[in-house]
Short mmCIF file of C-alpha atoms and ligand atoms in Angstrom, two decimals:
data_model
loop_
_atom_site.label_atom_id
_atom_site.label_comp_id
_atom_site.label_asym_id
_atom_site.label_seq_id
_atom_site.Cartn_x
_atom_site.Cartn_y
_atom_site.Cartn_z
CA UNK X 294 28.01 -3.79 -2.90
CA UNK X 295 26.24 -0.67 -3.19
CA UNK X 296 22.52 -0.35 -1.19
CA UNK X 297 19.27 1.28 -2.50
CA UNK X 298 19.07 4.04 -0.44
CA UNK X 299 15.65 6.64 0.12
CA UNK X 300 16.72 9.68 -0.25
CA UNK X 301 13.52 11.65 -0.45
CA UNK X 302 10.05 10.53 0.25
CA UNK X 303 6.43 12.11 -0.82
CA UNK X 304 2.93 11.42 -0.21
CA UNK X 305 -0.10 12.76 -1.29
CA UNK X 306 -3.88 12.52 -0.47
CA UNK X 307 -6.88 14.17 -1.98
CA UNK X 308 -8.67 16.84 -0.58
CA UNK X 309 -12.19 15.23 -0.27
CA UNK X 310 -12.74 13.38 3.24
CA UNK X 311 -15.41 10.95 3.67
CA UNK X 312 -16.50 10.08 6.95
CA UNK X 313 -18.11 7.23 8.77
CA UNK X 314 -21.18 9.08 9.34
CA UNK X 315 -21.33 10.07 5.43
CA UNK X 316 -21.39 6.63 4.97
CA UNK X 317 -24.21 5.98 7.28
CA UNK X 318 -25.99 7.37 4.90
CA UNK X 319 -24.95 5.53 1.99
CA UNK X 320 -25.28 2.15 2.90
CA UNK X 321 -26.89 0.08 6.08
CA UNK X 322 -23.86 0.86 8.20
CA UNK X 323 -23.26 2.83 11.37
CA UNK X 324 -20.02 4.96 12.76
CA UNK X 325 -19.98 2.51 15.68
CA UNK X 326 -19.64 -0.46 13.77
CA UNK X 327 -17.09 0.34 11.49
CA UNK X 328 -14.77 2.29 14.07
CA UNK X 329 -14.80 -0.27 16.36
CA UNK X 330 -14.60 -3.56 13.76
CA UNK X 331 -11.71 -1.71 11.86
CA UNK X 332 -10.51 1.73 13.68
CA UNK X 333 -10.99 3.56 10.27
CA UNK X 334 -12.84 6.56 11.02
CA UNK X 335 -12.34 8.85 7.54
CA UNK X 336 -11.01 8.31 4.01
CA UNK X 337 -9.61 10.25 1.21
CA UNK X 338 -11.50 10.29 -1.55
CA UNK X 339 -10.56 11.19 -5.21
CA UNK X 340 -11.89 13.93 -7.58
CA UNK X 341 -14.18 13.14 -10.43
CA UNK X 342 -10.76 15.02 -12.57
CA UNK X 343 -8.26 13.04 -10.65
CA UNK X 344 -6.71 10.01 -11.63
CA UNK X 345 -4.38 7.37 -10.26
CA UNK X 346 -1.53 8.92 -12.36
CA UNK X 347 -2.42 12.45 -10.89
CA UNK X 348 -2.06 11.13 -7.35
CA UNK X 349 1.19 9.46 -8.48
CA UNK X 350 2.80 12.65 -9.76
CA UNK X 351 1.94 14.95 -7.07
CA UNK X 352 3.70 12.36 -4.35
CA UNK X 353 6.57 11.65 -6.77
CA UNK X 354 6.74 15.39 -7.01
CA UNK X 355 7.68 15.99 -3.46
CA UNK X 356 9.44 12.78 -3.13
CA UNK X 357 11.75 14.44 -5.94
CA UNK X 358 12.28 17.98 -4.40
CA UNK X 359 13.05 16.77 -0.68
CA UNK X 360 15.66 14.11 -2.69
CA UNK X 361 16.57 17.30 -4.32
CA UNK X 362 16.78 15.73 -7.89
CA UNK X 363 15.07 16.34 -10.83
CA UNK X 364 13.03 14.23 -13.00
CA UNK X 365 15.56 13.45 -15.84
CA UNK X 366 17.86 11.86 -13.04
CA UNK X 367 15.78 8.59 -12.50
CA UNK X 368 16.74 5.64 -14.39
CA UNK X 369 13.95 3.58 -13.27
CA UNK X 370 9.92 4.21 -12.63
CA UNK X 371 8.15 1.39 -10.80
CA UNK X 372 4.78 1.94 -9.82
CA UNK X 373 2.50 -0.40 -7.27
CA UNK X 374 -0.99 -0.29 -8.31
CA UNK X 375 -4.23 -2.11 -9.39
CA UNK X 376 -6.33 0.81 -9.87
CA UNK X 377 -4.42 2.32 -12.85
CA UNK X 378 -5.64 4.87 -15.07
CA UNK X 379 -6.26 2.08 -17.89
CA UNK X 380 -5.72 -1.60 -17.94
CA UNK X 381 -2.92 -0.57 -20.12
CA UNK X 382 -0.81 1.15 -20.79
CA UNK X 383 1.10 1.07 -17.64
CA UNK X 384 0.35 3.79 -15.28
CA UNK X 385 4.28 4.15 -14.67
CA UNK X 386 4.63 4.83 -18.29
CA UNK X 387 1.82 7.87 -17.46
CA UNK X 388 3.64 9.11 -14.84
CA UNK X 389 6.99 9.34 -16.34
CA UNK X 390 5.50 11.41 -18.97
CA UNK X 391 3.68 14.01 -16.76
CA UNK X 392 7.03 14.81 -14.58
CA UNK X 393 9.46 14.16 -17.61
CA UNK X 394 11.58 11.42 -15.90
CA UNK X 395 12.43 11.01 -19.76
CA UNK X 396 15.34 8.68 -18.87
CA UNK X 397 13.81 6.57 -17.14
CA UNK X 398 12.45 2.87 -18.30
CA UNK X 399 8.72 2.65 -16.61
CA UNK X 400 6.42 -0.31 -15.47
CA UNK X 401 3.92 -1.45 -13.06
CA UNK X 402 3.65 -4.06 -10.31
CA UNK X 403 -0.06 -5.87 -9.44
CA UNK X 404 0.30 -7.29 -6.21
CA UNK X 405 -2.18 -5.28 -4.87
CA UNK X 406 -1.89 -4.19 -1.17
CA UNK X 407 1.75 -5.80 -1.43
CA UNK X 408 2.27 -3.49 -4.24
CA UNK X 409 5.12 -1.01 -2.76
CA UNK X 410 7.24 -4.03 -0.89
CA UNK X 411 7.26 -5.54 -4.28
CA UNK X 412 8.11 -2.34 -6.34
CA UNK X 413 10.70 -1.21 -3.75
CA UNK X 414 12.32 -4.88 -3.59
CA UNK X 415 12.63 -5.49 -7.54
CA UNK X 416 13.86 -1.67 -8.11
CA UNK X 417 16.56 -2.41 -5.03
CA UNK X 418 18.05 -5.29 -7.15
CA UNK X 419 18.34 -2.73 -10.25
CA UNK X 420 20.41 -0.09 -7.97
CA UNK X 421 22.61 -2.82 -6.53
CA UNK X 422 23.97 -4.13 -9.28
CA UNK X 423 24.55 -1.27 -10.99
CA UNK X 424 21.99 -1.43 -13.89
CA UNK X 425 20.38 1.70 -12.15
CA UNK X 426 21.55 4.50 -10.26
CA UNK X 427 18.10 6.04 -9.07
CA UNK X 428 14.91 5.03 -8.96
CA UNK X 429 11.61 6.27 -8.39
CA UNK X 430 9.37 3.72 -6.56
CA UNK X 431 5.60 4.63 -6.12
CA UNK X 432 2.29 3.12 -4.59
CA UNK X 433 -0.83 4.76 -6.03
CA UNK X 434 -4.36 3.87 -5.50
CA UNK X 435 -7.81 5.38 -6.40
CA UNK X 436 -9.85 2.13 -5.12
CA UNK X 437 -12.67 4.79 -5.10
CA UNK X 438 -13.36 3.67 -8.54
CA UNK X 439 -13.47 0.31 -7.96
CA UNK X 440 -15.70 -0.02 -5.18
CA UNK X 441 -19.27 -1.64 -4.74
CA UNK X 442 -20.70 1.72 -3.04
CA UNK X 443 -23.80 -1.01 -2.81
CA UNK X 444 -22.06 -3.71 -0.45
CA UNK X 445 -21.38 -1.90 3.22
CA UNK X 446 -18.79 -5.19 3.62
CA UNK X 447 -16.09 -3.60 1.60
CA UNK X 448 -16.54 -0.03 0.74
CA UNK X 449 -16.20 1.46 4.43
CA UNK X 450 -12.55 -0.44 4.50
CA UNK X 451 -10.81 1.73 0.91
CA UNK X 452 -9.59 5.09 0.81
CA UNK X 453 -7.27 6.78 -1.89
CA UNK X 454 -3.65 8.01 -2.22
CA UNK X 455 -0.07 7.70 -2.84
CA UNK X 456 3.11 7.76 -2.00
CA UNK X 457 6.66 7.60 -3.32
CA UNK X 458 10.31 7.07 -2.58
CA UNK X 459 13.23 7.77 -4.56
CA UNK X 460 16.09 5.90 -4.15
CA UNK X 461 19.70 6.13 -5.15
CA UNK X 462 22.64 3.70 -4.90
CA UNK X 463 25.49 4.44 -2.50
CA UNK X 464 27.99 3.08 -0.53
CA UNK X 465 27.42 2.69 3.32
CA UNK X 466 25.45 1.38 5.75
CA UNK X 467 21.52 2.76 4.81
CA UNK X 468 19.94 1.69 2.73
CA UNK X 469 17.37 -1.67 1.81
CA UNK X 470 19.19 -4.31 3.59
CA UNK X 471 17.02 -7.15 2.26
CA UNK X 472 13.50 -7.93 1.06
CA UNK X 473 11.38 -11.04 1.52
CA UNK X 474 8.57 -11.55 -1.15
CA UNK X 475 6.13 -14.77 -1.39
CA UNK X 476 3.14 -15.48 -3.20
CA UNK X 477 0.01 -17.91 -3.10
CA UNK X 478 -2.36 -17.76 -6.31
CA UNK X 479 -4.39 -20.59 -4.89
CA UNK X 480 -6.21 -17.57 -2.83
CA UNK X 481 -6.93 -15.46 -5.77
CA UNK X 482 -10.59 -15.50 -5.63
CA UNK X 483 -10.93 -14.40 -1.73
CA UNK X 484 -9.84 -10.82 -3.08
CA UNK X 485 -9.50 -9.81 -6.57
CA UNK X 486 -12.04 -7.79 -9.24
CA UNK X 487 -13.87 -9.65 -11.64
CA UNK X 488 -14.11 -7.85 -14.18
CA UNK X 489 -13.24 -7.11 -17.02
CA UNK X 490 -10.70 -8.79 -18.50
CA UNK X 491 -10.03 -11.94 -20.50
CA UNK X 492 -11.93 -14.01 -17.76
CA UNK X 493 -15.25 -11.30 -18.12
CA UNK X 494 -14.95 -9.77 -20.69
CA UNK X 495 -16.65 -6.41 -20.82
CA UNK X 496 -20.49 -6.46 -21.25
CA UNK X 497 -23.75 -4.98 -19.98
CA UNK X 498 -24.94 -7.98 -17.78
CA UNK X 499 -21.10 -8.01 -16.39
CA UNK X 500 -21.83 -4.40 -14.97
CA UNK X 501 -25.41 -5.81 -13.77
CA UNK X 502 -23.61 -8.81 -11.94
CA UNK X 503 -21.26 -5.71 -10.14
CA UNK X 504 -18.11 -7.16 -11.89
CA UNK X 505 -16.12 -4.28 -12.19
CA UNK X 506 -15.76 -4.31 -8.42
CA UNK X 507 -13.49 -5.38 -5.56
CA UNK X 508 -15.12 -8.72 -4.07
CA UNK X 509 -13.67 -9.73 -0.94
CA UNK X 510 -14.00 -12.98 1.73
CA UNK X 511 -13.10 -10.62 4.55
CA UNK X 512 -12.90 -13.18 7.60
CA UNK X 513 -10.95 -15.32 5.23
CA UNK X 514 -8.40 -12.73 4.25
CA UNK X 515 -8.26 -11.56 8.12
CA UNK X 516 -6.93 -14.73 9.10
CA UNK X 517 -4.36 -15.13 6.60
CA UNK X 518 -3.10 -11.59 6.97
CA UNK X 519 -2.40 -12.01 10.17
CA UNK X 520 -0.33 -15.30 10.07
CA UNK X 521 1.85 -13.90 7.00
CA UNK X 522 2.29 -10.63 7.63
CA UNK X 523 3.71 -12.07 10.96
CA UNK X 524 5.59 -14.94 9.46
CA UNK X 525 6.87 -12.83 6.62
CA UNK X 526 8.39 -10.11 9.21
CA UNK X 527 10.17 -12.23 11.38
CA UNK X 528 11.92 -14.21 8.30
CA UNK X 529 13.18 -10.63 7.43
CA UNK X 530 14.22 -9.94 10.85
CA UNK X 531 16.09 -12.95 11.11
CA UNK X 532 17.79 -13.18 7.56
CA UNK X 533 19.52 -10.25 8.97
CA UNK X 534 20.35 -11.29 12.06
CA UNK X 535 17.83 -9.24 14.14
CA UNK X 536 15.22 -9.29 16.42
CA UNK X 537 12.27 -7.20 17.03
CA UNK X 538 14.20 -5.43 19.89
CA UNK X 539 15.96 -4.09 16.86
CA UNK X 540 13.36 -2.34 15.04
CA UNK X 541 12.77 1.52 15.71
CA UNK X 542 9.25 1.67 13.27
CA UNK X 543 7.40 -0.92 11.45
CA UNK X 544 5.15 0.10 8.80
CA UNK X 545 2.31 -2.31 8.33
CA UNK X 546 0.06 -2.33 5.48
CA UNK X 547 -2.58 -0.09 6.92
CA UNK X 548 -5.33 -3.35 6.13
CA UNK X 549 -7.68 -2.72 9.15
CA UNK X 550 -6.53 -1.66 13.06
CA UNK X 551 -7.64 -5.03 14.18
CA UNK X 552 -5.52 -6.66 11.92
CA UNK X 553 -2.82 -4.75 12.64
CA UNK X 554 -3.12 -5.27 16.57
CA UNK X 555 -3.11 -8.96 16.04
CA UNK X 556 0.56 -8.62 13.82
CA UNK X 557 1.47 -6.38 17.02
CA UNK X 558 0.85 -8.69 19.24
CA UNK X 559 2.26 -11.64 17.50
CA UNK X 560 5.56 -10.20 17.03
CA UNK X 561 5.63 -8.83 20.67
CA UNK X 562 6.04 -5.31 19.05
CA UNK X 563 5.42 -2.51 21.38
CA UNK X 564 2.61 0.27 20.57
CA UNK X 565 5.20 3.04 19.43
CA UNK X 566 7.25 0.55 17.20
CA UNK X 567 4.15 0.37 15.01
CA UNK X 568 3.37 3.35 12.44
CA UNK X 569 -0.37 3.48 12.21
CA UNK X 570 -2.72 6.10 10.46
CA UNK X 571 -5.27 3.29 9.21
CA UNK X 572 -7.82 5.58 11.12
CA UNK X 573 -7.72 8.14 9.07
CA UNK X 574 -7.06 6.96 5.71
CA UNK X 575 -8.59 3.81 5.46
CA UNK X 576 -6.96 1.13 3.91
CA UNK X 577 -5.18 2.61 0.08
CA UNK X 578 -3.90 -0.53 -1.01
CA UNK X 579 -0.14 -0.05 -2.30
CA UNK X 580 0.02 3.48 -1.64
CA UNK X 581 -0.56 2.81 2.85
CA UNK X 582 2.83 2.05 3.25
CA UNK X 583 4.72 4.80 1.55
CA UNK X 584 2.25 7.30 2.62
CA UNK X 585 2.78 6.07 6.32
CA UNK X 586 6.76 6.21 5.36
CA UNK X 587 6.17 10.17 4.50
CA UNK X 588 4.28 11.18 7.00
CA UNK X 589 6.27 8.98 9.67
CA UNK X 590 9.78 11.57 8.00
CA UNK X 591 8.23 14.52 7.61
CA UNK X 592 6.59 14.17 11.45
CA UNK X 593 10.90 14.04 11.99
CA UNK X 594 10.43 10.18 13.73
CA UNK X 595 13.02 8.68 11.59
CA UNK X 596 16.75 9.30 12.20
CA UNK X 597 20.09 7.60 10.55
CA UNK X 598 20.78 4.60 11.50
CA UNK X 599 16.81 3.64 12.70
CA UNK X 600 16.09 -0.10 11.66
CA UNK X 601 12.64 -0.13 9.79
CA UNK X 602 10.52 -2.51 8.67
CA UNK X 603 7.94 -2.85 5.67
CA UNK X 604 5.20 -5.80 5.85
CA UNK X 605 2.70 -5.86 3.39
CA UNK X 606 -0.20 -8.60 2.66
CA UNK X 607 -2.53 -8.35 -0.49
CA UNK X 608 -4.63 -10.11 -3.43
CA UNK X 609 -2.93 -12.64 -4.94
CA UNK X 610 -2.18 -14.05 -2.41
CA UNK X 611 0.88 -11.95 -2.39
CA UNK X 612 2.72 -10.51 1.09
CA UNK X 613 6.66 -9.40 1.89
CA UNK X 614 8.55 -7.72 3.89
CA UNK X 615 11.47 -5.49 4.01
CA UNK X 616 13.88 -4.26 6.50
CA UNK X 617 16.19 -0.84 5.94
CA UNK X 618 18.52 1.09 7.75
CA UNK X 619 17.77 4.69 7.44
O1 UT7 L 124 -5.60 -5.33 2.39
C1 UT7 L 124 -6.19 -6.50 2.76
C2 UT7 L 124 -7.64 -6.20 2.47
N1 UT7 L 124 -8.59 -6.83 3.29
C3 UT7 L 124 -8.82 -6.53 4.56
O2 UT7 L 124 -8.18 -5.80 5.22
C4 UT7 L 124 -10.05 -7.14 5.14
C5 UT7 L 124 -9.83 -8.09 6.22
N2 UT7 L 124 -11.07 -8.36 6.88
C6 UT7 L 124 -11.62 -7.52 7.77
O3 UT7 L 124 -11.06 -6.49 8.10
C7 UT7 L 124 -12.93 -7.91 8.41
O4 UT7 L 124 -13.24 -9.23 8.07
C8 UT7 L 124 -14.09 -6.94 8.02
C9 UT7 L 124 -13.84 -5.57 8.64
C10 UT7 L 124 -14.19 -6.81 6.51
C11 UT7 L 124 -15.38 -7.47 8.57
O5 UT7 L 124 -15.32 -7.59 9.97
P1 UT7 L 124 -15.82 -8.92 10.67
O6 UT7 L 124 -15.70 -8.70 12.12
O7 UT7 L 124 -15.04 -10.05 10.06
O8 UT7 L 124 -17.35 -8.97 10.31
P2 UT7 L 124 -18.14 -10.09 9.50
O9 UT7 L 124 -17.77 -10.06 8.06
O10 UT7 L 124 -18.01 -11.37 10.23
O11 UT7 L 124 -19.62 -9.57 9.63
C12 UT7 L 124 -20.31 -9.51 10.89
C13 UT7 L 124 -21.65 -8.89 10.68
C14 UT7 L 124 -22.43 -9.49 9.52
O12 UT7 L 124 -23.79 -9.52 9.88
P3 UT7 L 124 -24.49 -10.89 10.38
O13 UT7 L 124 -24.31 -11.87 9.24
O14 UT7 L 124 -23.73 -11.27 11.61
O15 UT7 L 124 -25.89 -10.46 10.61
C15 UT7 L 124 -22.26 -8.49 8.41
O16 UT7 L 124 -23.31 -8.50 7.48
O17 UT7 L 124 -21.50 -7.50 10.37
C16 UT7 L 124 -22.23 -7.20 9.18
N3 UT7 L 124 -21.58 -6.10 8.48
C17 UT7 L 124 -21.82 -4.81 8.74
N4 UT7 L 124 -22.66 -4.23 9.62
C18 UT7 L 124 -22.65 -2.86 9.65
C19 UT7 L 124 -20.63 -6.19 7.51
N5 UT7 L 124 -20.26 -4.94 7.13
C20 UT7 L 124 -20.99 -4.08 7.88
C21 UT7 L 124 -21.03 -2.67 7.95
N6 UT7 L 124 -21.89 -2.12 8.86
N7 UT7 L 124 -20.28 -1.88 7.18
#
């Protein structure tokens, strides 16, 4: 059987940085709490002109040119994201206009900060059995616009950005070797937005009651994160016979550096088998993992043969894992 294999990854981050100390002076906060409480010390921040889909393109973009393939060669556009341009129509579908992927079928994925595992697991089954031959996976997040720039608990965690894969069936060795995804929607109201939807539907005293924005039970989610983004790695581990003596890099969702020192520790990982860069982009949602992916290949740390592993945890519940061999 043929495995999904990256050939090319992109990322992409907007220019605007906002700091901790630009947010002490938005909201009751101070550098000192939020560095040490979750090692995030700057964010990206979208432009007023830039949308979700804009961030998409421009890490699909060089995902595309170091695959060396052009647009029209994807068969397959799945993009991780809750922040999308509109409720609908997809932002995938937005996307595969702008770079002309005109070939290519084109949906989304909500699972939130799970996003990417999910994307890049359901577009792997596509390329393995033949009903695709490349696919362009993408996590893409402008959380900016979704944040309570009111409530200091939530909007010093967010940043924006994206990143993308594209993948391409072949024979060998690399490739995805297997991916784990679970779900629990018995947690959906301990992170999840409102409004507006069919629950809320859009009015004035929805916007008054701040439900447009990300509400969160961050303890709650903490705890949880931990335990499954733990439990969910070593299931993927061991469905392929491995241990974490095998793994060269594992790419955490970038949720919060405490959270991420607690998975460490768990799985007995060492320091430098853990990709981090939570401290300087915050946590984007579906777009922290590819983004770590690109900058983790184009800083040259990934060579053939490395064993890597992807562990996400998000709204939903939702949380997977995946392991490759580059
Ligand atoms: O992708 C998954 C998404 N979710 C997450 O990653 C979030 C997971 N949760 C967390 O990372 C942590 O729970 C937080 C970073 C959100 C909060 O850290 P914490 O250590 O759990 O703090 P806490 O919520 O228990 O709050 C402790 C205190 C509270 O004050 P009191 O009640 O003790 O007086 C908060 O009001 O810290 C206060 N606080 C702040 N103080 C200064 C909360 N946010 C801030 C802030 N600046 N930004």
């Amino acid at each position: 059987m043929k495995k999904a294999r990256i050939i090319g990854t992109g990322s992409y981050l907007p220019e605007k940085v906002l700091t901790n100390f630009d947010l002490e002076k938005m909201v009751d906060t101070t550098n000192e709490w939020i560095s040490t409480r979750t090692g995030i010390n700057e964010r990206h921040i979208a432009s007023e002109n830039e949308m979700t889909s804009d961030l998409a393109v421009n890490a699909a973009n060089r995902a595309l040119e170091m695959a060396g393939v052009t647009a029209d060669q994807i068969d397959l556009i799945i993009v991780g994201t809750i922040t999308g341009d509109f409720p609908w129509p997809s932002t995938a579908c937005l996307v595969q206009n702008k770079i002309g992927a005109v070939n290519a079928s084109a949906w989304d994925v909500s699972a939130a900060c799970s996003g990417f595992v999910y994307a890049i697991t359901s577009a792997a089954q596509y390329l393995e059995n033949g009903a695709a031959k490349r696919a362009l996976v993408i996590g893409t997040e402008v959380l900016s616009r979704i944040m309570d720039w009111e409530d200091r608990n939530t909007c010093i965690l967010f940043g924006d950005g994206a990143g993308a894969v594209v993948l391409e069936a072949q024979e060998g060795e690399s490739g995805l070797l297997s991916g784990h995804l679970h779900a629990d929607g018995s947690y959906w109201e301990l992170l999840y937005q409102p409004g507006f939807g069919s629950r809320y539907p859009a009015s004035v005293s929805g916007i008054e009651q701040r439900l447009p924005y990300l509400h969160m039970a961050g303890n709650e989610v903490f705890k949880i994160a931990v335990r499954s983004m733990h439990d969910v790695a070593i299931e993927a581990l061991e469905n392929n016979n491995m241990t974490v003596a095998d793994v060269k890099l594992l790419f955490p969702h970038q949720a919060n550096m405490r959270i991420l020192e607690a998975v460490r520790k768990r799985l007995k990982l060492r320091k430098n088998q853990m990709f981090v860069n939570v401290d300087k982009r915050g946590n984007t949602s579906g777009a922290s993992i590819p983004i770590a992916l690109d900058e983790a290949n184009r800083a040259g740390l990934l060579e053939e043969g490395d064993i890597l592993v992807l562990d996400a945890f998000g709204g939903g519940f939702t949380w997977g894992a995946s392991v490759l061999r580059w």
